[in-house]
Coordinates of C-alpha atoms and ligand atoms in Angstrom, one line a residue:
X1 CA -17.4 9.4 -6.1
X2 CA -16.8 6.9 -3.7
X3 CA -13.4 7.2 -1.2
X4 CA -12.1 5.3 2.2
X5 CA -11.7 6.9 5.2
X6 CA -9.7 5.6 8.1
X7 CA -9.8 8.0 11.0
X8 CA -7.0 6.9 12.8
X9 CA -6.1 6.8 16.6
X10 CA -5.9 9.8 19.2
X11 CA -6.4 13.1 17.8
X12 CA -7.7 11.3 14.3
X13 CA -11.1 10.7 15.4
X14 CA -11.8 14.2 16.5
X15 CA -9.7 16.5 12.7
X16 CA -11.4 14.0 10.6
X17 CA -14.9 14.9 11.9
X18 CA -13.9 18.5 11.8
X19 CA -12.6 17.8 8.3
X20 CA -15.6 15.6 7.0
X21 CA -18.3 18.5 8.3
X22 CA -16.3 21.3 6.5
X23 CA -17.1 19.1 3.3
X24 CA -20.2 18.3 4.2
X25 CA -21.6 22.0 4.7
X26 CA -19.3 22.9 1.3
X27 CA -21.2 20.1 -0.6
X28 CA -18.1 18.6 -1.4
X29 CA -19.4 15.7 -4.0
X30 CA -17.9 12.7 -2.4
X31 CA -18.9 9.6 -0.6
X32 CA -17.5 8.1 2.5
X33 CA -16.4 4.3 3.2
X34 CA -15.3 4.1 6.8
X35 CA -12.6 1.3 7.2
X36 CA -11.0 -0.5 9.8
X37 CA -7.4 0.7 10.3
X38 CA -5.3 1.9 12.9
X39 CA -3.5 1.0 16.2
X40 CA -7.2 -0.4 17.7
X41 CA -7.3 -2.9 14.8
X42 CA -4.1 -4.1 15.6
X43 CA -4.9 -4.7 19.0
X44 CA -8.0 -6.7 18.0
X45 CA -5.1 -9.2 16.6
X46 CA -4.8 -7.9 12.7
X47 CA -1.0 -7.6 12.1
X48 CA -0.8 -5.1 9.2
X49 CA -3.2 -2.8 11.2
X50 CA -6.3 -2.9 8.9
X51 CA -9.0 -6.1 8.3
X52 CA -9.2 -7.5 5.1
X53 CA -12.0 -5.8 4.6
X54 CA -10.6 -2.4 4.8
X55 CA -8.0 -3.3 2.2
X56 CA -10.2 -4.8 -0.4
X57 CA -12.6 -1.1 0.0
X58 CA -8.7 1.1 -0.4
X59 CA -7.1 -0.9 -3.2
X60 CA -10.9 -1.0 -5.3
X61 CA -11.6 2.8 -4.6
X62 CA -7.9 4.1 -5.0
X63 CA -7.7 6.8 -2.9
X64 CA -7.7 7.0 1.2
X65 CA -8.3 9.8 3.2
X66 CA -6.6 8.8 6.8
X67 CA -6.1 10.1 9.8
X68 CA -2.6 9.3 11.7
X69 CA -2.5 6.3 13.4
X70 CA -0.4 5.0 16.2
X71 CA 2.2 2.9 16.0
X72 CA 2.4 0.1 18.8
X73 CA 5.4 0.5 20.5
X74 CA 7.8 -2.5 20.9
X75 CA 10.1 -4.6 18.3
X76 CA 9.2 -6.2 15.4
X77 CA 6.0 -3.9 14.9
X78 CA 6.1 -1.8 11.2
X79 CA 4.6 1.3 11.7
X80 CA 1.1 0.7 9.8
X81 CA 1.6 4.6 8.5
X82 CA 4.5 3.0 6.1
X83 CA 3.3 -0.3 5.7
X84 CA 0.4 1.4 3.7
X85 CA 2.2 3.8 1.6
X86 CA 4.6 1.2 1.1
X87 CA 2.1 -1.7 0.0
X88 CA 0.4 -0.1 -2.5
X89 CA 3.7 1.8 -3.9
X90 CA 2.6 5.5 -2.9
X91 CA 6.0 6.2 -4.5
X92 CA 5.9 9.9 -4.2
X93 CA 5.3 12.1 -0.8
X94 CA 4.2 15.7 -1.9
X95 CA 4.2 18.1 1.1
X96 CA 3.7 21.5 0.4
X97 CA 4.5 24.6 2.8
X98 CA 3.1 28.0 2.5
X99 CA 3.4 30.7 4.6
X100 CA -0.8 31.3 5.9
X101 CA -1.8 35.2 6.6
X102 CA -2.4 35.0 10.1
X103 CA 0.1 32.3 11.2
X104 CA 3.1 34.3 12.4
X105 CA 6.4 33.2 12.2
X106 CA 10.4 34.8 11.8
X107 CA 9.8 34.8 8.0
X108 CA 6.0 36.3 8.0
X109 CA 7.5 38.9 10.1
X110 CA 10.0 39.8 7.9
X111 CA 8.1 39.7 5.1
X112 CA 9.3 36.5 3.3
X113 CA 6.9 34.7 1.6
X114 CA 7.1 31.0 1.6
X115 CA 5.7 28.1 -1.1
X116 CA 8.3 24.9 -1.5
X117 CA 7.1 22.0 -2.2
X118 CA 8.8 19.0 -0.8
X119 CA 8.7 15.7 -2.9
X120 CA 9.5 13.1 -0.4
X121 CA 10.8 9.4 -2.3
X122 CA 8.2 7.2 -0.2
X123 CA 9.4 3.4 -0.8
X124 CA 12.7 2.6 -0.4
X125 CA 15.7 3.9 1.2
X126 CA 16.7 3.1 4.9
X127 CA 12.3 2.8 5.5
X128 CA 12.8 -0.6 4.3
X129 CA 13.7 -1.5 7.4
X130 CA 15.6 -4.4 6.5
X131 CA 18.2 -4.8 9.5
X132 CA 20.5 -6.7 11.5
X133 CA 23.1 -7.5 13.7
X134 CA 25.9 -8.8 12.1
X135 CA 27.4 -9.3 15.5
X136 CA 25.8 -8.5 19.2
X137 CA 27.8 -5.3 18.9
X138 CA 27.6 -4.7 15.0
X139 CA 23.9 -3.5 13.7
X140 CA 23.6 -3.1 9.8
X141 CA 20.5 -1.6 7.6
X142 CA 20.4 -1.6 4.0
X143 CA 19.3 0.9 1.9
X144 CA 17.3 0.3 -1.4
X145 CA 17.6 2.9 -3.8
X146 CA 16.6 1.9 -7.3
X147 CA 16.2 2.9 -10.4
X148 CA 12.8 2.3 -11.3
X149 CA 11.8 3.3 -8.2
X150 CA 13.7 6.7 -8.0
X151 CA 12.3 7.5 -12.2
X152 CA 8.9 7.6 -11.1
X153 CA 9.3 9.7 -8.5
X154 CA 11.2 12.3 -10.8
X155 CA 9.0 12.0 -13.2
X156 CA 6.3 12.7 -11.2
X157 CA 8.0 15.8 -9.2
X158 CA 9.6 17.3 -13.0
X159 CA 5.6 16.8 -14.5
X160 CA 4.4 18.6 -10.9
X161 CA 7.0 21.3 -10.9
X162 CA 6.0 22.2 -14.8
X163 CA 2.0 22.1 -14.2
X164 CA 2.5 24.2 -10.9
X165 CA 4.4 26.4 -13.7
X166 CA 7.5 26.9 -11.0
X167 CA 10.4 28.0 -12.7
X168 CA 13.2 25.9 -10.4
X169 CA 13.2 22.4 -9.1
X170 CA 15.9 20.9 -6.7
X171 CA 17.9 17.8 -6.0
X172 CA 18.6 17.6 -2.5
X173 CA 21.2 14.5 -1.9
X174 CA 24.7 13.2 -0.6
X175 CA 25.6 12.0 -3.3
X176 CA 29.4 13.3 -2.2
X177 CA 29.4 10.8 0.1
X178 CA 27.1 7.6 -0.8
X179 CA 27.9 7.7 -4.0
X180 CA 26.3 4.7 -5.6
X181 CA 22.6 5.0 -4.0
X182 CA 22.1 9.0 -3.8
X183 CA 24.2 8.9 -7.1
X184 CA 22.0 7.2 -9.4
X185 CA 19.2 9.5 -7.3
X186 CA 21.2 12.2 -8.7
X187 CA 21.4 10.7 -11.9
X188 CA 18.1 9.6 -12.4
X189 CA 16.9 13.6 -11.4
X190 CA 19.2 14.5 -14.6
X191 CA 18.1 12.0 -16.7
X192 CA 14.2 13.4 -16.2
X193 CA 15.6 16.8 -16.5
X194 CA 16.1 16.4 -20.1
X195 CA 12.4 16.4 -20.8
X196 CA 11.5 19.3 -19.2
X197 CA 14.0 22.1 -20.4
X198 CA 11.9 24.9 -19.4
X199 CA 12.3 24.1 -15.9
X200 CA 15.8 25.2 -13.9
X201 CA 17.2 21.8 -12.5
X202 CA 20.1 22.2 -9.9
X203 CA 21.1 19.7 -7.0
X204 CA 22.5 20.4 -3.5
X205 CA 23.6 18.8 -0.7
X206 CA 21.2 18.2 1.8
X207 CA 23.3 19.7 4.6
X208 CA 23.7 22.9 2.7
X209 CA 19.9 23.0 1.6
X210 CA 19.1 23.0 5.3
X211 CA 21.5 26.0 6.0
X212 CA 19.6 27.6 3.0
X213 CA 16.2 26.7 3.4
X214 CA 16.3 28.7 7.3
X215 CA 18.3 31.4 5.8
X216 CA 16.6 32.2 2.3
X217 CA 13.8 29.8 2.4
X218 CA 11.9 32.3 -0.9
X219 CA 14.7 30.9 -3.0
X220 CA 13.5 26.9 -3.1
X221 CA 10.1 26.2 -5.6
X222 CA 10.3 22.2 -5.7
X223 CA 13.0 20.1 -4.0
X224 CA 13.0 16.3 -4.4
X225 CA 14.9 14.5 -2.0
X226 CA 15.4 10.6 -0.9
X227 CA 13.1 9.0 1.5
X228 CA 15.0 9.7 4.8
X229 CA 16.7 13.5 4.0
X230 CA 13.0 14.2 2.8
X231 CA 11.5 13.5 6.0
X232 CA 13.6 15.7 8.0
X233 CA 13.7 18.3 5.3
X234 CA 10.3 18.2 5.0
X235 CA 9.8 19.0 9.1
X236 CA 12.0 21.7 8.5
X237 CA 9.9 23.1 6.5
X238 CA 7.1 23.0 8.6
X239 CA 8.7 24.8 11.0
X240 CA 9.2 27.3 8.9
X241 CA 5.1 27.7 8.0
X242 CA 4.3 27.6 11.5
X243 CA 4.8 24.3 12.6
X244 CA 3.1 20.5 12.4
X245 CA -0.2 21.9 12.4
X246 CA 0.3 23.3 8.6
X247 CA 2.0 20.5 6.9
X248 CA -0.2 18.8 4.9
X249 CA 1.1 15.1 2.6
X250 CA -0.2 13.7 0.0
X251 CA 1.5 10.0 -0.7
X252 CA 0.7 9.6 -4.8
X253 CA 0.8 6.5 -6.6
X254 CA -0.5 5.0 -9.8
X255 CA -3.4 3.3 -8.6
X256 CA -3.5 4.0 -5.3
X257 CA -3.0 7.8 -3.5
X258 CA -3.1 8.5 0.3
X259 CA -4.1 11.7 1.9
X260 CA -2.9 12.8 5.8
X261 CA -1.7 15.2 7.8
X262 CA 2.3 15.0 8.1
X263 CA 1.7 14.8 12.2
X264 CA 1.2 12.2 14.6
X265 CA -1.9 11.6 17.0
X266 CA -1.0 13.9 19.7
X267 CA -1.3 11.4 22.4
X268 CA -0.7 14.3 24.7
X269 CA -4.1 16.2 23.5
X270 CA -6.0 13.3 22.0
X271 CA -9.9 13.2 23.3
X272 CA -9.9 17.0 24.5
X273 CA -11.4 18.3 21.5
X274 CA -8.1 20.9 21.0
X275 CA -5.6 19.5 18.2
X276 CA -5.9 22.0 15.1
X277 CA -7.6 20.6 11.6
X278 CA -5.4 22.6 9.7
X279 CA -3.0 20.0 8.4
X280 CA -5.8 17.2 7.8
X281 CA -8.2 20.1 6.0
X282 CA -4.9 21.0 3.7
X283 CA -4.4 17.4 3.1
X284 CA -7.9 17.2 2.3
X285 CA -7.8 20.2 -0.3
X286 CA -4.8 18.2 -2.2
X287 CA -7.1 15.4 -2.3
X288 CA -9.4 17.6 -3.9
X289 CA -7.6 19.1 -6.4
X290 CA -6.4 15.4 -7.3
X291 CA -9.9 13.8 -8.4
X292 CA -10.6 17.3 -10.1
X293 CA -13.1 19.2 -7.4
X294 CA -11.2 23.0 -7.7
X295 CA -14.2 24.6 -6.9
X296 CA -14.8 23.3 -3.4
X297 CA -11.2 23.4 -2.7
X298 CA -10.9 26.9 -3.5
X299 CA -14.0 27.8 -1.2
X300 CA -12.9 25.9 1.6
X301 CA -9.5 26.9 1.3
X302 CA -10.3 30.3 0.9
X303 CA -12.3 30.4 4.0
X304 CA -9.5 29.0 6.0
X305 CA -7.1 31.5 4.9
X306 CA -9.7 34.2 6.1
X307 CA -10.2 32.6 9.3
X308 CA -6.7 32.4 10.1
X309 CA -6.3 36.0 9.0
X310 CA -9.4 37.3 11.3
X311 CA -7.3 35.4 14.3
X312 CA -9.4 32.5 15.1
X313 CA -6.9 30.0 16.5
X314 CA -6.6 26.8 18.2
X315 CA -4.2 26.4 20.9
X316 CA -0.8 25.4 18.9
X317 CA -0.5 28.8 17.5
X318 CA -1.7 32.4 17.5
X319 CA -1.8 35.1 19.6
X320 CA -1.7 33.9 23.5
X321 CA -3.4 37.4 24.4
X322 CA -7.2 35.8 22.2
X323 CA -8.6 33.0 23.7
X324 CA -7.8 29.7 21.8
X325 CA -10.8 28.2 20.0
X326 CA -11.5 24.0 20.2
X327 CA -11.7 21.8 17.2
X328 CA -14.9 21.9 16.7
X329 CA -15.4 25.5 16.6
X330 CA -12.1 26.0 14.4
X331 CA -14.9 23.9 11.5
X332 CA -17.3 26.1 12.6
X333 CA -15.7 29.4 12.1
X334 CA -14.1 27.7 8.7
X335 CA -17.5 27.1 7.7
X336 CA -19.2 30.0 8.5
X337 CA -16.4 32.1 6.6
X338 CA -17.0 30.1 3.1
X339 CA -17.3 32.5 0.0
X340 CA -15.2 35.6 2.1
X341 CA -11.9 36.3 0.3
X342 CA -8.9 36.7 2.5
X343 CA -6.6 39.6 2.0
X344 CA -3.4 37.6 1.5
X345 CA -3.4 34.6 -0.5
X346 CA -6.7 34.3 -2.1
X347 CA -7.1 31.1 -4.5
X348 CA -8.9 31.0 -7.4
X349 CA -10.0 28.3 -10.0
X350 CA -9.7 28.3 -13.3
X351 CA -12.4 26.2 -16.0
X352 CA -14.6 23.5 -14.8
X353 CA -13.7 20.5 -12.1
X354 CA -11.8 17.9 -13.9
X355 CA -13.2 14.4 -14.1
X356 CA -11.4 12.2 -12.1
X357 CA -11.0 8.5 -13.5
X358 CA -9.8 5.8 -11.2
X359 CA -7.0 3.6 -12.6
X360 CA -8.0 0.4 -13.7
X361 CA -7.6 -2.6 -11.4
X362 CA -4.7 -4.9 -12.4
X363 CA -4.6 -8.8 -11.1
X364 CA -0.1 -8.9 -11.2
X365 CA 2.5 -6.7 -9.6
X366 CA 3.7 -4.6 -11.7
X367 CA 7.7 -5.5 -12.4
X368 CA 9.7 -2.6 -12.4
X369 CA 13.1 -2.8 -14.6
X370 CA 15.6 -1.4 -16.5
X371 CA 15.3 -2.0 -20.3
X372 CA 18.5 -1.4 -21.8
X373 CA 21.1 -4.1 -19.2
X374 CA 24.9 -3.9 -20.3
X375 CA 27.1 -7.2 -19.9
X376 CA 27.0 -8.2 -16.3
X377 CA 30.2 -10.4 -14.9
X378 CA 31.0 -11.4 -11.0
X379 CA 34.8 -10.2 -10.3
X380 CA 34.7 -11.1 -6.7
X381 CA 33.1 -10.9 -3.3
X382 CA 33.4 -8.9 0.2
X383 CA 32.5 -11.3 3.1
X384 CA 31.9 -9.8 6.3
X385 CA 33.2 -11.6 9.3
X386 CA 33.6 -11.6 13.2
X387 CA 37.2 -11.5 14.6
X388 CA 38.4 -9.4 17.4
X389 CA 42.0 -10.1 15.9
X390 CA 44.4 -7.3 15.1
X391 CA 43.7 -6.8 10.7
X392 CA 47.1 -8.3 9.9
X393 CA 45.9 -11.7 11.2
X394 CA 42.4 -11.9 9.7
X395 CA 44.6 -11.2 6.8
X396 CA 47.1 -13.5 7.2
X397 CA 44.1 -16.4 7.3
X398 CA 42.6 -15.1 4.5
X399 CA 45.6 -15.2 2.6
X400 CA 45.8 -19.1 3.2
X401 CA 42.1 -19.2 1.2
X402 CA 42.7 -17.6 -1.9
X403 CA 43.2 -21.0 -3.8
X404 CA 44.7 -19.3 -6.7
X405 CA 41.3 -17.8 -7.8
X406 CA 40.9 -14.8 -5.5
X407 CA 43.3 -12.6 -4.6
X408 CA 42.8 -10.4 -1.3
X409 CA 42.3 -6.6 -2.1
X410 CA 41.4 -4.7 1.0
X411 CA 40.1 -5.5 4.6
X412 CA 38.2 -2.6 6.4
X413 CA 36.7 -1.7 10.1
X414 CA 33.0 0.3 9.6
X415 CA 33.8 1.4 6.0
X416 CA 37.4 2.1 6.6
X417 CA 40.7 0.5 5.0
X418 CA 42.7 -1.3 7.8
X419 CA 44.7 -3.7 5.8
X420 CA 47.2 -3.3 3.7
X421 CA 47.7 0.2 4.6
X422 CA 45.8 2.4 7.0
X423 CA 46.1 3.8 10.9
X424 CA 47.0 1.8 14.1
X425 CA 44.4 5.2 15.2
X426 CA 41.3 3.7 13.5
X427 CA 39.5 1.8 16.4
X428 CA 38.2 -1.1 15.4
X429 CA 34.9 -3.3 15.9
X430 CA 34.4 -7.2 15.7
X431 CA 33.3 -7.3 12.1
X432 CA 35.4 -6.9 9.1
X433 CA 35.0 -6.0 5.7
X434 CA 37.3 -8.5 3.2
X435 CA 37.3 -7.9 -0.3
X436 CA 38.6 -10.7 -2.9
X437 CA 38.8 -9.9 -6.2
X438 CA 39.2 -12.5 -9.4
X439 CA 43.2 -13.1 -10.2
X440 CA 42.7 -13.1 -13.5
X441 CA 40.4 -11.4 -16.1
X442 CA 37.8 -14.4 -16.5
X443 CA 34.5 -13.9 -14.7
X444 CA 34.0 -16.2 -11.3
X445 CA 30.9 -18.4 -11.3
X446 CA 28.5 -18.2 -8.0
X447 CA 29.7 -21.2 -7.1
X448 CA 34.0 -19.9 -6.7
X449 CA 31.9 -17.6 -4.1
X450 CA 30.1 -20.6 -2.1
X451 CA 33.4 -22.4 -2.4
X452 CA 35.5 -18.9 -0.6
X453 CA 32.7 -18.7 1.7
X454 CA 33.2 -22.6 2.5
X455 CA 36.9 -22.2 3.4
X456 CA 36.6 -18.9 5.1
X457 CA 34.0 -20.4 7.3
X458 CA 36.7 -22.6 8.4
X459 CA 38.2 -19.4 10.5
X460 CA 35.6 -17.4 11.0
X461 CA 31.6 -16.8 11.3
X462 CA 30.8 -15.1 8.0
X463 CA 27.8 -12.7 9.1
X464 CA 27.2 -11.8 5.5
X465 CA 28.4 -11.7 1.9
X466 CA 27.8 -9.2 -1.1
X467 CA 28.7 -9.5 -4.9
X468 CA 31.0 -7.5 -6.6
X469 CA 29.2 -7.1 -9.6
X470 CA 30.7 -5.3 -12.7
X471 CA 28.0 -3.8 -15.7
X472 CA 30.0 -3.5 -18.9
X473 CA 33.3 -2.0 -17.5
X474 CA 32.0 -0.3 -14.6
X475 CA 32.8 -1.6 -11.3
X476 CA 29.0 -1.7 -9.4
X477 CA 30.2 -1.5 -5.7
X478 CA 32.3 1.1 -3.7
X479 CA 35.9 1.4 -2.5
X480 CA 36.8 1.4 1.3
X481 CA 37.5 4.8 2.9
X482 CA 41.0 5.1 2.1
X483 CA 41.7 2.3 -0.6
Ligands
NAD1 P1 3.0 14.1 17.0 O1 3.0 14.7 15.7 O2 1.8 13.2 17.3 O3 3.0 15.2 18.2 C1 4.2 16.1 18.3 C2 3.7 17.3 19.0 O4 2.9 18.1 18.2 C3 2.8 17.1 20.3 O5 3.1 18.0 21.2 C4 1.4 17.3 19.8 O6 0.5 17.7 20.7 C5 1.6 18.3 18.7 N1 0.6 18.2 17.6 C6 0.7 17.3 16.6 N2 -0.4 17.5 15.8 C7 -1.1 18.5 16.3 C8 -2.3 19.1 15.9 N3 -3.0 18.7 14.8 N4 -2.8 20.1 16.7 C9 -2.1 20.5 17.8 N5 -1.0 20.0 18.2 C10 -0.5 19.0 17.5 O7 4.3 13.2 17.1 P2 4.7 12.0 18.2 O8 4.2 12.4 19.6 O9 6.1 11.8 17.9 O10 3.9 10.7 17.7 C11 2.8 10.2 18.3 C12 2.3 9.0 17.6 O11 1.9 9.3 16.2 C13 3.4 7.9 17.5 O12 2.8 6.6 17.7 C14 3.8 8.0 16.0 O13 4.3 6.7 15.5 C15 2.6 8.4 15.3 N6 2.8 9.1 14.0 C16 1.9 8.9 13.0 C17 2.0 9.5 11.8 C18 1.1 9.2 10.7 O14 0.0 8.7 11.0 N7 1.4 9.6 9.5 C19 3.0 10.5 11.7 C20 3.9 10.8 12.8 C21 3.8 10.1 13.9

């Protein structure tokens, strides 16, 4: 079995060796197709960070094994890291955290074992970077969250949580407060629920699963989150294993998967030969387990888990009073240790390697919708516009506009109602909120909207404008803060 492998910038080059060599010596049954990606490949003028080459080899084979990569500092530059798992819809981001015999921290000491597994949405959400300035002082990002989008990642963190045979899986969310996007997350976690009644579904807000995860961290099996909360979840989490150096990813998709370490490239230690495999190896193992090899991933993992038991440490962890050991000699120990059993948290296999098929190609996107679509009907607009006037004259002119058709609801400052009730105590910036609604019950056209936005544009610059859509009789947008 043939499968890329980017190494990456700084400390890449020097874990992936270590990495490939602990395969190698385990006669791990795969083949390697070293492509071009990374921050050196966009310097040599290749704006996505790979050659066209190097994309053909990833989306043919169908799985990547990468080291981190840089990204180039300065705007308008995507970090290539998200631009991959993004491209070739690596919807879900499975990290997994377990405490490793020989890796000290607070909850090894005290005798709390830890395994959570964090699936990380990977797609949309605030990473789609889509931003602006609505005004030099007013920046804006919209966040995706959809429902296509957020079923495939539930159903592949419910079909996980029930082959790991975990008895508990968790929504993180704020779904209190953004009620609309992390709603239909919420929503979409139930929905999946239903098909796996042997498992314990619950939801909690994110803020309150952090409090919990560094009090009673033992209590959490599999915790699905939202792209952004499930990043800085999941670092919490590696803090609570023992740090970066222990958090291993694997970014799944349908026909293309990604396996990396959850850390960076260490600019700070790159070319020394000291950064700590352990993450990248991990990462390695899941890729292991995904195209079926259990065998060598039990051996190899085994061996780490008695090498890190026995004390042999690089310098990002262990005991300051042993000498730290270099990268290179971390593989070695690793290697010489395969077929020893550690004391704590020996892996076995169970039955014969699985037979990994590739997905077949496919020559269209994919189109991701909703079958069942209830009535759809526009009852108005909200048009966001400069003015540095007090709310009761923005109001005043948009009063003059509302040609019968619209009627204005609601003006608000950052989210909050100003007009026609609020507080003289809400500061205010130089972009507003105004919401008109239809006057009567019959559904506007597009063109009443262009027609609005035409007369506003008469008074003010109009930075943006968003539907107010309603689906059957369910309004499909948010109230202001206080309306
Ligand atoms: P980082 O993870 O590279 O480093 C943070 C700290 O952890 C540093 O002190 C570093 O020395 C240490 N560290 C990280 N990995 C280690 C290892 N394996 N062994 C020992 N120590 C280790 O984070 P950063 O400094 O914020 O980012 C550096 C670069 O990496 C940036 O360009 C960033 O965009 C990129 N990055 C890439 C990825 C990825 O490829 N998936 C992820 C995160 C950051």
């Amino acid at each position: 079995m043939r499968i890329a492998v980017a190494k990456g910038d700084g400390i890449g080059p020097e874990i992936m060796d270590a990495v490939l060599r602990i395969f190698e010596a385990n006669k791990v049954p795969l083949q390697y197709e070293v492509v071009e990606m990374g921050k050196w490949v966009f310097d040599k003028g290749f704006n996505n960070g790979m050659t066209p080459e190097a994309k053909q080899n990833i989306e043919q084979l169908g799985l990547l094994f990468k080291g981190p990569m840089e990204t180039p500092k300065g705007k308008g530059v995507k970090s290539i890291n998200v631009t991959a798992r993004k491209t070739w819809n690596t919807y879900a981001n499975k990290r997994v955290f377990t405490s490793l015999h020989g890796v000290d921290t607070v909850f090894s000491k005290a005798g709390i074992p830890i395994n959570i597994s964090i699936i990380r949405e990977n797609i949309e959400d605030t990473y789609g970077g889509i931003e602006h300035m609505l005004t030099q002082d007013v920046a804006l990002c919209r966040r995706f969250i959809t429902r296509p989008g957020t079923l495939q990642v539930m159903r592949y963190a419910f079909d996980m949580a029930s082959k790991k045979k975990v008895t508990r899986i968790s929504c993180g969310h704020k779904a209190n407060i953004m009620k609309i996007t992390d709603g239909m997350f919420l929503e979409c976690f139930y929905e999946v629920a239903k098909e796996y009644p042997h498992l314990k579904a619950d939801d909690i807000i994110v803020d309150d699963l952090c409090m919990k995860l560094v009090t009673r961290p033992d209590l959490f099996d599999v915790v699905v989150l939202p792209n952004l909360q499930g990043d800085i979840v999941s670092d919490l989490c590696a803090g609570l294993v023992g740090g970066l150096g222990f958090a291993p990813s694997a970014n799944i998709g349908d026909h293309i998967s990604i396996f990396e370490a959850v850390h960076g490239t260490a600019p700070d230690i790159a070319g020394k030969n000291l950064a700590n495999p352990t993450a990248l190896l991990l990462s390695g193992l899941a890729m292991l387990r995904h195209v079926g090899l259990y065998e060598n991933a039990a051996t190899i993992e085994n061996a780490l888990r008695y090498t890190l038991e026995s004390g042999v440490h690089t310098g990002d962890f262990g005991n300051k009073n042993t000498a730290a050991v270099n990268t290179t000699e971390f593989a070695d120990a690793i290697i010489s240790n395969f077929g020893k059993t550690p004391q704590q948290g020996a892996v076995s296999y169970s039955g014969d390697n699985k037979v990994y098929h590739p997905a077949a190609p496919i020559s269209e996107h994919p189109m991701l919708e909703s079958a069942h679509r209830k009535a759809e009907a526009i009852v108005g607009a909200d048009l966001f516009l400069e003015s540095h006037q007090q709310p009761t004259a923005v109001a005043a002119l948009c009063e003059k506009e509302t040609a019968g058709i619209f009627k204005l609801v609601t003006i608000s400052n950052r989210g909050t109602q100003v007009w026609p009730t609020g507080s003289v105590y809400t500061n205010l910036v130089n972009q507003y909120r105004v919401r008109f609604e239809r006057q009567e019950e019959k559904g506007l056209e597009q063109s009443d909207i262009v027609a609005l936005y035409q007369r506003m544009s008469q008074h003010f610059k109009i930075c943006s404008v968003e539907l107010l859509n309603q689906w059957g009789n369910q309004k499909a947008y948010s109230l202001a803060q206080g309306q």
